[in-house]
Structures are given as structure tokens and as C-alpha cells.
Coordinates of C-alpha atoms and ligand atoms in Angstrom, one line a residue:
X1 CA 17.8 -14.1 -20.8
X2 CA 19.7 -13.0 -23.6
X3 CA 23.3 -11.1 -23.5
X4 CA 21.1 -8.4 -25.4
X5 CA 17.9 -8.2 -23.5
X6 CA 20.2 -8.3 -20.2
X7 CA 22.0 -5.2 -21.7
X8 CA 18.6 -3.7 -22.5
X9 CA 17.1 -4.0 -19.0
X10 CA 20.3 -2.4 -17.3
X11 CA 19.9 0.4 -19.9
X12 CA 16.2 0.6 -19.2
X13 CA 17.1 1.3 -15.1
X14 CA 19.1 4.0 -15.3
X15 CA 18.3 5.9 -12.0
X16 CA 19.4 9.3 -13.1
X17 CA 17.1 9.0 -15.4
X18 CA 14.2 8.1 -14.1
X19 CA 14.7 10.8 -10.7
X20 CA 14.6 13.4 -13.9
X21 CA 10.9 12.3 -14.3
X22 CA 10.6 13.1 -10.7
X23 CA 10.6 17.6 -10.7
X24 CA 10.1 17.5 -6.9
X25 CA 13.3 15.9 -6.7
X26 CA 15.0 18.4 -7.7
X27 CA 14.3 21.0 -4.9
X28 CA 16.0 21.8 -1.8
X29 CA 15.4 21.4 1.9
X30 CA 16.9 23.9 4.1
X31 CA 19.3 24.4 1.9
X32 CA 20.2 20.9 1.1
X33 CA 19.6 18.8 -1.8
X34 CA 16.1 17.1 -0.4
X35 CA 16.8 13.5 0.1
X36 CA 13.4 12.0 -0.2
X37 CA 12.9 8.9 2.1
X38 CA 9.4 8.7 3.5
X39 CA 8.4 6.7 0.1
X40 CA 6.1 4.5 3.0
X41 CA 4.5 7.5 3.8
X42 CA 3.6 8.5 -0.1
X43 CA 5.4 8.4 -2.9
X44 CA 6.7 11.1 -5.2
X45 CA 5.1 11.8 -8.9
X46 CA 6.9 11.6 -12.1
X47 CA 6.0 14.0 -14.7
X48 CA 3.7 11.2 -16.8
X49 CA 1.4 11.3 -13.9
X50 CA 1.4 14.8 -13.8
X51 CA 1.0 15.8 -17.4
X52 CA -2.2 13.4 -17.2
X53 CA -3.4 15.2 -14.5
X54 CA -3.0 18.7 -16.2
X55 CA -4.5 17.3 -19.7
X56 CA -7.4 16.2 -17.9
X57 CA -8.2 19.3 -16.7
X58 CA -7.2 21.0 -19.6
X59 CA -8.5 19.2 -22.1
X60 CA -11.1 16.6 -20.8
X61 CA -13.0 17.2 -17.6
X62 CA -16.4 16.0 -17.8
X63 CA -18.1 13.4 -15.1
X64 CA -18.8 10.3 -16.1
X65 CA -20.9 7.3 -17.0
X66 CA -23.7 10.1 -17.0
X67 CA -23.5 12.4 -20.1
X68 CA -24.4 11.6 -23.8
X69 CA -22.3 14.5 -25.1
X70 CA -19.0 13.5 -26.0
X71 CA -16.5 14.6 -23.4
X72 CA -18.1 12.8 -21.0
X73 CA -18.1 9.5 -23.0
X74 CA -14.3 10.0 -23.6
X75 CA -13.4 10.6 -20.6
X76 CA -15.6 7.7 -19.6
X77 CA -13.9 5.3 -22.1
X78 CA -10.4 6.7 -20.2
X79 CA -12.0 6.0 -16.9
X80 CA -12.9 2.3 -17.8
X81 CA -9.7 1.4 -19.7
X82 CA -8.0 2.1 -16.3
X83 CA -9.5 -0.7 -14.6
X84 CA -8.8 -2.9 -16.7
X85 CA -4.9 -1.6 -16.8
X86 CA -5.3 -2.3 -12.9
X87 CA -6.9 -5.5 -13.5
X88 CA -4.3 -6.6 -16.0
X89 CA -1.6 -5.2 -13.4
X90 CA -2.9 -7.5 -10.3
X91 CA -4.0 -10.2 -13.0
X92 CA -7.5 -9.9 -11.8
X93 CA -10.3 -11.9 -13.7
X94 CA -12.8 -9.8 -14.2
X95 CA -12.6 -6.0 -14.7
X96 CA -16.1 -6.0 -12.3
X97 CA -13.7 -7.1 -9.7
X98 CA -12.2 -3.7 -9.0
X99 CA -13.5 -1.1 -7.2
X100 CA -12.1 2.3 -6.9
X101 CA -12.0 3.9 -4.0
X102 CA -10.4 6.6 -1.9
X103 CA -7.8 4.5 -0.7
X104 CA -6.5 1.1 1.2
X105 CA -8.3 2.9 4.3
X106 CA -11.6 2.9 2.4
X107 CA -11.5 0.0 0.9
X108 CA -11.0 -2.1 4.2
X109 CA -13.5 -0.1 6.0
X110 CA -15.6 -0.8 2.5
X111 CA -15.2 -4.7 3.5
X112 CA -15.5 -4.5 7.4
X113 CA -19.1 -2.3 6.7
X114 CA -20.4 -4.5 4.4
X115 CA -19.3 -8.2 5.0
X116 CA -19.7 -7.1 8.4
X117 CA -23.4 -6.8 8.2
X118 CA -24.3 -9.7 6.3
X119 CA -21.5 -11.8 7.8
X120 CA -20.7 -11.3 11.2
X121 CA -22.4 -12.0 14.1
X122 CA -22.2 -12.2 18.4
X123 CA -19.7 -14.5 19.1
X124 CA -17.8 -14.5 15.7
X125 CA -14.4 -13.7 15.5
X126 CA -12.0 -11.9 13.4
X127 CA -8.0 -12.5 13.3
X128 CA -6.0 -9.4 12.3
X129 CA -1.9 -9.9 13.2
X130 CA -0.1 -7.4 15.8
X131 CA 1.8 -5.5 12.9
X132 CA -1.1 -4.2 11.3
X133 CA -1.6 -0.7 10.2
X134 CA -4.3 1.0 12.5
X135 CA -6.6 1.4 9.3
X136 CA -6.3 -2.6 9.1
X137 CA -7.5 -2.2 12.9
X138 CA -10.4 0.1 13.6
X139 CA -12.7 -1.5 10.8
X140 CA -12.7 -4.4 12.0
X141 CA -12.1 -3.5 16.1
X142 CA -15.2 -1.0 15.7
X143 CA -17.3 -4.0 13.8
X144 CA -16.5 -6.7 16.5
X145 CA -18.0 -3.8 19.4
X146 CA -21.3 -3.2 17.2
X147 CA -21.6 -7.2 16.8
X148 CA -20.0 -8.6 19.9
X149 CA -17.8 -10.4 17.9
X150 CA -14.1 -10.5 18.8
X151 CA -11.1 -9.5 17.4
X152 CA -8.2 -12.2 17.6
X153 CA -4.6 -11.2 17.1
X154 CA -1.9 -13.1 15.2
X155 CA 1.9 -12.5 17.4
X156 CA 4.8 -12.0 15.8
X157 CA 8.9 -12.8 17.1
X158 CA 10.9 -9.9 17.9
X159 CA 12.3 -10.0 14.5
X160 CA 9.2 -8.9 13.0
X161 CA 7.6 -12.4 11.5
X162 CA 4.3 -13.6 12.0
X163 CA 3.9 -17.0 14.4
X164 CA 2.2 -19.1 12.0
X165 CA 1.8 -22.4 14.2
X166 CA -0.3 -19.7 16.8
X167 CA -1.8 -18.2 13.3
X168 CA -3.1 -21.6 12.9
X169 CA -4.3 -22.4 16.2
X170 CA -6.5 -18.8 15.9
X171 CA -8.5 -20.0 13.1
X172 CA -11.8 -22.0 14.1
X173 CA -15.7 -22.0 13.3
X174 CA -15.8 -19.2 14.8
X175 CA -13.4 -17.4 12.4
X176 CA -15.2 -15.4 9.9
X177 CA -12.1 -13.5 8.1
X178 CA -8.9 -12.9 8.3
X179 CA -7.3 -9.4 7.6
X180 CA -3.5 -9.1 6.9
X181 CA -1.0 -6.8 5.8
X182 CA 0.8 -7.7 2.8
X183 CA 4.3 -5.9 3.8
X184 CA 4.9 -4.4 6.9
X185 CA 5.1 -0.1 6.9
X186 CA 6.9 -0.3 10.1
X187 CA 8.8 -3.2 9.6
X188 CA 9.2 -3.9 6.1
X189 CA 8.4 -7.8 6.7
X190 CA 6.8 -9.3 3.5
X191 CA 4.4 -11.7 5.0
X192 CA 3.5 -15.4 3.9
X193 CA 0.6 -14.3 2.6
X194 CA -0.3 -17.1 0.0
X195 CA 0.2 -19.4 2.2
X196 CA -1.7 -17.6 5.3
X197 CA -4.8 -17.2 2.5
X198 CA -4.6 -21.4 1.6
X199 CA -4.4 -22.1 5.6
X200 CA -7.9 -19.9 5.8
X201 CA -9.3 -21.0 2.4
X202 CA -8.7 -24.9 4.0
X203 CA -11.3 -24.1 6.5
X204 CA -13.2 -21.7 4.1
X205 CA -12.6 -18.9 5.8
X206 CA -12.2 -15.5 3.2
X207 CA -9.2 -13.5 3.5
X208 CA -8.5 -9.7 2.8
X209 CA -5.1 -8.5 2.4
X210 CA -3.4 -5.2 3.0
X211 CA -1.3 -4.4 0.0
X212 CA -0.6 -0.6 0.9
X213 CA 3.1 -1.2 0.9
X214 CA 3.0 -4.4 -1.0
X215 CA 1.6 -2.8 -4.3
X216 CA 4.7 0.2 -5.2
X217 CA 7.8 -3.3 -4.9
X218 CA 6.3 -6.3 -5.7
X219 CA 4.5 -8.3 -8.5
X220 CA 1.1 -9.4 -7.0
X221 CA -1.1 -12.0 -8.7
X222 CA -4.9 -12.3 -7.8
X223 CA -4.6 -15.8 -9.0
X224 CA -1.5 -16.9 -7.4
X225 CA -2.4 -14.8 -4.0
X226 CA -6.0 -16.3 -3.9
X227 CA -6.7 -13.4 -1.7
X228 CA -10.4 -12.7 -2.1
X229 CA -9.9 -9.0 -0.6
X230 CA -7.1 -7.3 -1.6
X231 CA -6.3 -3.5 -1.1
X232 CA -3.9 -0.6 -2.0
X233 CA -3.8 2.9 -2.7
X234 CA -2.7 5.1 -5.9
X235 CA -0.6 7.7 -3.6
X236 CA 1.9 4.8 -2.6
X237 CA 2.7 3.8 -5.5
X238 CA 3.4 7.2 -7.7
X239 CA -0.1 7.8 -8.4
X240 CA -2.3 10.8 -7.4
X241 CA -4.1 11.0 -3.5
X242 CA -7.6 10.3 -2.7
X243 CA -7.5 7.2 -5.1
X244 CA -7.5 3.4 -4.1
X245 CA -8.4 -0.1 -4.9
X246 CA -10.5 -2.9 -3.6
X247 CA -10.0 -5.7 -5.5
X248 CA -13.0 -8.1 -4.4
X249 CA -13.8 -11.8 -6.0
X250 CA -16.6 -12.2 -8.2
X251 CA -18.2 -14.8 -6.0
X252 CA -17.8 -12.3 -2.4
X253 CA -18.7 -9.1 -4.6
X254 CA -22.2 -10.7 -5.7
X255 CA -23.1 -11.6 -1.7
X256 CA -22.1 -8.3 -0.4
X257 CA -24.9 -5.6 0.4
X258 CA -23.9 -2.2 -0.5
X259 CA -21.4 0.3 1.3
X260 CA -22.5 3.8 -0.1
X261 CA -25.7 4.8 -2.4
X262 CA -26.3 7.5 -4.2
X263 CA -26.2 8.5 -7.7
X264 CA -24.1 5.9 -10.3
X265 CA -25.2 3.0 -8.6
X266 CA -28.7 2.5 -9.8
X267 CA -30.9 1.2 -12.8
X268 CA -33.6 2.6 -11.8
X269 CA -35.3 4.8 -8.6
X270 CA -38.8 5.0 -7.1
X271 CA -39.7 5.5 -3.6
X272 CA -41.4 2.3 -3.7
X273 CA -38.0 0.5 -5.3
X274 CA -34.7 0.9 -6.6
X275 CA -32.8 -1.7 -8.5
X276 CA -29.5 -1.4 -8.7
X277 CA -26.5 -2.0 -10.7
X278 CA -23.6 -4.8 -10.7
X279 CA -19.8 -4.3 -10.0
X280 CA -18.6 -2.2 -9.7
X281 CA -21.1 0.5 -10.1
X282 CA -22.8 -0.9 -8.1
X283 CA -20.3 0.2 -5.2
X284 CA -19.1 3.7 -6.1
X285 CA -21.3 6.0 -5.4
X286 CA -21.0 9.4 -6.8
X287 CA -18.5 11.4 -8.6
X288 CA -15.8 9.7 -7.9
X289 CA -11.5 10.9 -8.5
X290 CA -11.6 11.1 -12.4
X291 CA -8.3 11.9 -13.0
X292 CA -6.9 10.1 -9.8
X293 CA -8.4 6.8 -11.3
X294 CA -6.8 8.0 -14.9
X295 CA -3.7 9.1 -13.3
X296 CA -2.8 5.6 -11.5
X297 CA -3.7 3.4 -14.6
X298 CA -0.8 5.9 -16.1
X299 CA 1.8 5.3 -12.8
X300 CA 1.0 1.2 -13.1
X301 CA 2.1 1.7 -16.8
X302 CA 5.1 4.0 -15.7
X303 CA 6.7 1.3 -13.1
X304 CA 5.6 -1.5 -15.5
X305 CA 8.1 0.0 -18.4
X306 CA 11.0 -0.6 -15.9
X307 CA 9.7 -4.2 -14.2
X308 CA 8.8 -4.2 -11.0
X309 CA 11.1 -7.2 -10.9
X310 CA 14.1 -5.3 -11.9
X311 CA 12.5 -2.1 -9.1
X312 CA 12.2 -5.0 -6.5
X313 CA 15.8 -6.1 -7.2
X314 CA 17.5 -2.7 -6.8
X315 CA 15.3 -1.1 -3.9
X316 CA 16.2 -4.5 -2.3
X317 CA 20.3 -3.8 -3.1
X318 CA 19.6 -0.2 -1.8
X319 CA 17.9 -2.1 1.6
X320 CA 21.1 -4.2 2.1
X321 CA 23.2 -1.1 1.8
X322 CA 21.8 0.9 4.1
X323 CA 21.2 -2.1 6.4
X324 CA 24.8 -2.4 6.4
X325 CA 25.7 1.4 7.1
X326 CA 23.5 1.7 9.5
X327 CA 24.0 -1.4 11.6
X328 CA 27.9 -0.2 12.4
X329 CA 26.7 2.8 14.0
X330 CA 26.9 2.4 17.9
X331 CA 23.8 2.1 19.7
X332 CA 21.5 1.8 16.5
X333 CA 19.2 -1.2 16.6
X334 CA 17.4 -2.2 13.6
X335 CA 13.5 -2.8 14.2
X336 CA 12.4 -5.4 11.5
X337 CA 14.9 -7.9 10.9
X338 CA 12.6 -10.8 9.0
X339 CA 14.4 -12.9 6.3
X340 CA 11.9 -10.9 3.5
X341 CA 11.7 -7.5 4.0
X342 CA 10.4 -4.6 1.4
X343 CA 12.6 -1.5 1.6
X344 CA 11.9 0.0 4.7
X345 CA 14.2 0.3 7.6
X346 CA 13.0 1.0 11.0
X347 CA 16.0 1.6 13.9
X348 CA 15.8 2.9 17.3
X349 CA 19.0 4.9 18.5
X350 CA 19.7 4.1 22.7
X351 CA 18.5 6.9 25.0
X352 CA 17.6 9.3 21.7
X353 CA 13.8 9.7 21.0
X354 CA 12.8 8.9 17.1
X355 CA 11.5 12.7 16.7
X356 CA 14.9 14.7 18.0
X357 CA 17.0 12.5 15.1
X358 CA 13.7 13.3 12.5
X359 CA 14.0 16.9 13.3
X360 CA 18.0 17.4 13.0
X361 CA 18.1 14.9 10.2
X362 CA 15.3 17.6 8.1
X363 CA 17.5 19.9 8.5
X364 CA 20.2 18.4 6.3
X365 CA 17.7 18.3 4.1
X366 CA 16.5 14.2 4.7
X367 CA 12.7 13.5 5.1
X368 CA 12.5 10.3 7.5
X369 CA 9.4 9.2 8.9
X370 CA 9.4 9.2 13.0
X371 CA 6.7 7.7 15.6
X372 CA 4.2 5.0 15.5
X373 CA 3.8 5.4 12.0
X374 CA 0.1 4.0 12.5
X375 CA 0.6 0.8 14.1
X376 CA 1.2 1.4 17.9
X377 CA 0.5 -1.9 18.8
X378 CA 3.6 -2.8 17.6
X379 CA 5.9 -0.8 18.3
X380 CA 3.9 -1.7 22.2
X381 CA 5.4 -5.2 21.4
X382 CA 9.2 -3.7 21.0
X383 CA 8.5 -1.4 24.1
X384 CA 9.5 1.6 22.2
X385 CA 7.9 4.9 21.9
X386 CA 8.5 4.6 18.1
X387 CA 11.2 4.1 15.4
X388 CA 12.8 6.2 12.7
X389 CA 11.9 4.8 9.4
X390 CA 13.6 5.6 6.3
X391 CA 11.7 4.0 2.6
X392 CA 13.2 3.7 0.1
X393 CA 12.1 3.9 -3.9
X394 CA 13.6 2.9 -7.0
X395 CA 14.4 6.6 -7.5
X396 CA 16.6 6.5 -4.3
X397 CA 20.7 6.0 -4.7
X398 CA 23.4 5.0 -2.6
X399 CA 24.7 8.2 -2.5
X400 CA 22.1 9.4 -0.7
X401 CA 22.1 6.7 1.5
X402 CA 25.9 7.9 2.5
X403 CA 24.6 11.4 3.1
X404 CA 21.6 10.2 5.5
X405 CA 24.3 7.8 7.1
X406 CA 27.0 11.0 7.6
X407 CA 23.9 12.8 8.3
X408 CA 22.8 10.6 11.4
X409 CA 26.1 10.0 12.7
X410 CA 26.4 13.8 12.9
X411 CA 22.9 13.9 15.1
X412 CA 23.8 11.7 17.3
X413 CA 27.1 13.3 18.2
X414 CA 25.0 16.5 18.4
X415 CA 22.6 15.1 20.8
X416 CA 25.0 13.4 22.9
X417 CA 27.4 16.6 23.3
Ligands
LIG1 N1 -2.0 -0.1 5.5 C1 -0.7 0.1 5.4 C2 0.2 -1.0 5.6 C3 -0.2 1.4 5.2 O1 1.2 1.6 5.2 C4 -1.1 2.5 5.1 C5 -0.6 3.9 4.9 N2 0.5 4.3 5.7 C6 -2.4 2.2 5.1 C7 -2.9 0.9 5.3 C8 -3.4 3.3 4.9 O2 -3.3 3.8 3.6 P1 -4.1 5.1 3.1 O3 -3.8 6.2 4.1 O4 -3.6 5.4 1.8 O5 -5.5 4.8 3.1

């Protein structure tokens, strides 16, 4: 890189900047600056998103793919150049090859209904790893009870990382998919997951991966990754709620029977027959988010004008930091200490329960997440009631780091006393 495009980048991530396109982080909290760390939760939305969101209902609302007047086919035409920005974004094929939906929850549950009815059968097993996410669960736990199939679970080392040799020794004839979190929520661990999709793909077993948390901090490649499920939502990664993606292979979209019918998803209806459509109308039935499927093609081009290299790089230095501040406070234990972790930080403090330091901590003003946070199988595994989690985004400073760090050395004295 150039001494000039070097310059430009740094001037490009100027953080004081950007939290300006973020209005909501300029409010208080009980009187406090609010100190916005529950980015695993949901993220915040910068103004672009929002103004997209208000000139769609200002000045384009129409439903679409339906109407021959001409809102509707604008709108239509904005609706359909969004896939292809999220195409582009995960470097996708095939535009057919993404699916909106509500959200990573939807989309896996999309999979488990579908491939589960063609594809899985009494006896047949599933391999899902102990740090899922419950919604990377249920699917598939409620699919192997309606098929007497059964659910196979990858362990992991205390410090949070898969056990790939037992991985391995999971997979047989038997195995009909694997489903696997791209990056921990709880722990922050960023999983092998190329390499846990060529393991399956050596015994031609398909793989979906959970990109929830994967999808705000790191570049993903659909032809790198080889994943032939792959899912996220829009809410995690600056873009509106109630508005996901499945990203599904050509080849596995063709062979999978539908989720949801209804209106959108046919050529033509009698009682006697109805043909349907391809991909991806295929599978969305009904009206679906307009302006959430708008508003996240406009958040992938908002993080893609700084790099998510250059976001990776500087949520990671913000990690190390607070890493470091926290781990010198007496009695803290980091949960999650894998050699790749995303920019969440889980700790237990000794003899304190998670919530009491959430609730003391909100009051100064910090939003942490406390509890399971959806995957209480794992924190079953650490033999912990839960953790306090603090996620961090590349609107986040070490400044406010120091504060949450003052801040919890302060609630622990309080709750010791
Ligand atoms: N998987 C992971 C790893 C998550 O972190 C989450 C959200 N916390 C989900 C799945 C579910 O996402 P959503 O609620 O947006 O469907």
C-alpha cells in the first residue's frame, strides 16, 4: 500500500466521525453519556440507514413484484438491486442464491423445515457444536424428534474452541448436515469454519453456517467459505430488524421443496395445479420487509466505505484493550479465551451474579448484555449461571472502555461492601 492510500484509509476511519452518523449515540442513560456495548445483541443505525427508511415511506411505498404502475416497479427495481449488493457483499454467484428473510433465526429454521423433509430420515444424524446459539439448536433438535433422527454435538475446550479431531470422528454415513456458528455470541471464538465445511464436503456431507455475528466484523466469501448454507441478519450488522439472509447454493436451492406458500411464489394457480416460480421467489412468500431489504443493501454499502478490514482491525485493537483492563481486575475471569476471537468479551466476576453487575453498570449509563445470552448449553459446560458480555463496534472507543472499566471496578466494590 501506498504512503498516500495508507494516509487515506486512516483519514477514512475517523471514529468521531462515524459515531456522528450514529443520533442514538448521542443520548443519555440515567444521566450518563450511554455507552452502547450490546452490539451482539443488535447493532445501532447510522443516519444512511435511517434516511432510507424515511424516503421509503415518504416517497416510495408500493409492494412489489406485483403492480404495473410505476411506484411499484421502482421500488421493485430498488428491491432487486439489493440482492445483488448482498450478493456482491458475500461474493455469491448467483443473485437467485439469496433469500430474504426475517432473520438468521428464519433462515435456519427455513433449512431445518425444508432439507429436513426431503432429507432427513429415522436414524440420520445431525452435528451442531455445544456453542451454538439456541436458534442454531431448536430447528434442528425439533427436526431430529419429528424424524427420529439424532442430534450429535461437536465439544469444545474450556477456552472456547471447537475439538476438531472429535468433530471428525462425529461425521459418518449417517451424517446428513452439519450446522455451525460462524463466531461465537457468547464467546467471541471465530470458528475454522472453511476448514470444518472441506472436512464435511470430503464425505459430501452439506454444511450451513451461522454467520449472525460473523457478518457485522469480517469479510465472508461464498467461494472461499464453500458453505452451502450460510445465514445472518440485517439488525446485526447496522441494518433495520425483521430482515435476514439465507444464502443457499444453486445446486441445494433447486432440490429443496418449499418452506412458505402463498402469494409471490407462483406462475400460475388452479385447484387442480400450481407451478411455481424459481429462486428466490420461489421461497418468499408474501409481502415481505421492503424497506428492511432496501435498508441493509444501504448498511453493507455504509461499512463497505470504511473496509471491513480496516473495522476488523480496530474492533479487534478495541478487544485487546479491554481484554487487558479487564483481566487485572481481581476475581474477573474471562469466558472465551480462543486464539481468534470477534469483539465480544464474556467474564464472570467470583461470587457476583452476571445481572447485579448489568443492573449497576446501567446505571452509569453502560448497556452490557447479562445471562445465557441464548446458548445455555454452554455456559452448562463453564458451570456458570451466565456471563456478562460487553460487544463491541467500530463506533466504540477506548475511552469508553476506561469508563465501563472504572465503572465495574466501582460495582464490585459496591457489591462487596
Ligand atoms: N445465531 C447467533 C450466533 C446469534 O448471535 C443470534 C442473535 N443473538 C442468532 C443466531 C439469532 O439471530 P436473530 O435473532 O436475528 O434471528
Amino acid at each position: 500500500m501506498t504512503q498516500k492510500k495508507h494516509i487515506e484509509k486512516k483519514a477514512l476511519f475517523d471514529v468521531q466521525k462515524i459515531r456522528k452518523d450514529f443520533p442514538i449515540l448521542l443520548r443519555t442513560m440515567n444521566g450518563k453519556p450511554l455507552i452502547y456495548f450490546d452490539n451482539g445483541a443488535t447493532t445501532q443505525k447510522p443516519n444512511q440507514v435511517i434516511d432510507a427508511i424515511v424516503k421509503y415511506y415518504t416517497g416510495q411505498n408500493a409492494n412489489i413484484h406485483r403492480g404495473v404502475h410505476r411506484l411499484s416497479q421502482d421500488v421493485t427495481v430498488e428491491y432487486e438491486n439489493a440482492r445483488v449488493t448482498i450478493q456482491k457483499h458475500i461474493g455469491a454467484k448467483h443473485e437467485h442464491e439469496i433469500i430474504f428473510t426475517r432473520g438468521t433465526t428464519e433462515s435456519i429454521n427455513f433449512v431445518a423445515t425444508a432439507f429436513g423433509k426431503k432429507f432427513v430420515n429415522a436414524g440420520d444424524e445431525i452435528i451442531v457444536s455445544e456453542m451454538e446459539h439456541h436458534s442454531n439448536i431448536l430447528p434442528w433438535q425439533q427436526l431430529c424428534e419429528e424424524k427420529n433422527a439424532v442430534l450429535k454435538v461437536i465439544p469444545i475446550t474450556d477456552s472456547g474452541e471447537l475439538l476438531i479431531d472429535e468433530y471428525k470422528k462425529l461425521l459418518s454415513e449417517k451424517t446428513k448436515l452439519v450446522a455451525i456458528v460462524h463466531v461465537s455470541n457468547t464467546l467471541g471464538t471465530v470458528n475454522p469454519v472453511k476448514d470444518i465445511v472441506s472436512i464435511a464436503h470430503a464425505k459430501n456431507i452439506p454444511v450451513l453456517v451461522d454467520g449472525a455475528q460473523s457478518i457485522p466484523h469480517l469479510k465472508v466469501d461464498m467461494q472461499d467459505l464453500d458453505a452451502d448454507f450460510y445465514c445472518f441478519s440485517g439488525h446485526k450488522m447496522y441494518a433495520p430488524t425483521g430482515v435476514g439472509i439465507l444464502y443457499g447454493k444453486e445446486a441445494w436451492l433447486k432440490k429443496l421443496p418449499n418452506y412458505q406458500v402463498g402469494g409471490g411464489t407462483i406462475k400460475t394457480v388452479s385447484f387442480d395445479k400450481t407451478e411455481y416460480e424459481g429462486s428466490p421467489l420461489r421461497f418468499e412468500a408474501g409481502t415481505p420487509n421492503i424497506e428492511g431489504g432496501i435498508g441493509l443493501a444501504v448498511a453493507l454499502d455504509y461499512i463497505n466505505a470504511f473496509g471491513l478490514e480496516n473495522i476488523a482491525a480496530y474492533e479487534h485493537e478495541l478487544l485487546t484493550y479491554a481484554t487487558e483492563k479487564l483481566s487485572a481486575i481481581e476475581d474477573l475471569r474471562i469466558i472465551g479465551t480462543a486464539k481468534e476471537k470477534a469483539s465480544v468479551i464474556s467474564f464472570v466476576v467470583d461470587g457476583i451474579h452476571p445481572l447485579d453487575i448489568g443492573m449497576l453498570l446501567d446505571a452509569q449509563g453502560i448497556a452490557v448484555r447479562t445471562g445465557h445470552h441464548c446458548t445455555q448449553p454452554l455456559v452448562a459446560h463453564y458451570q456458570i449461571p451466565g456471563t456478562v458480555r460487553a460487544s463491541f463496534s467500530f463506533y466504540n472507543t477506548k475511552e469508553e472502555i476506561d469508563v465501563f472499566v472504572n465503572a465495574m471496578m466501582k460495582s464490585i466494590q459496591r457489591i462487596r461492601k
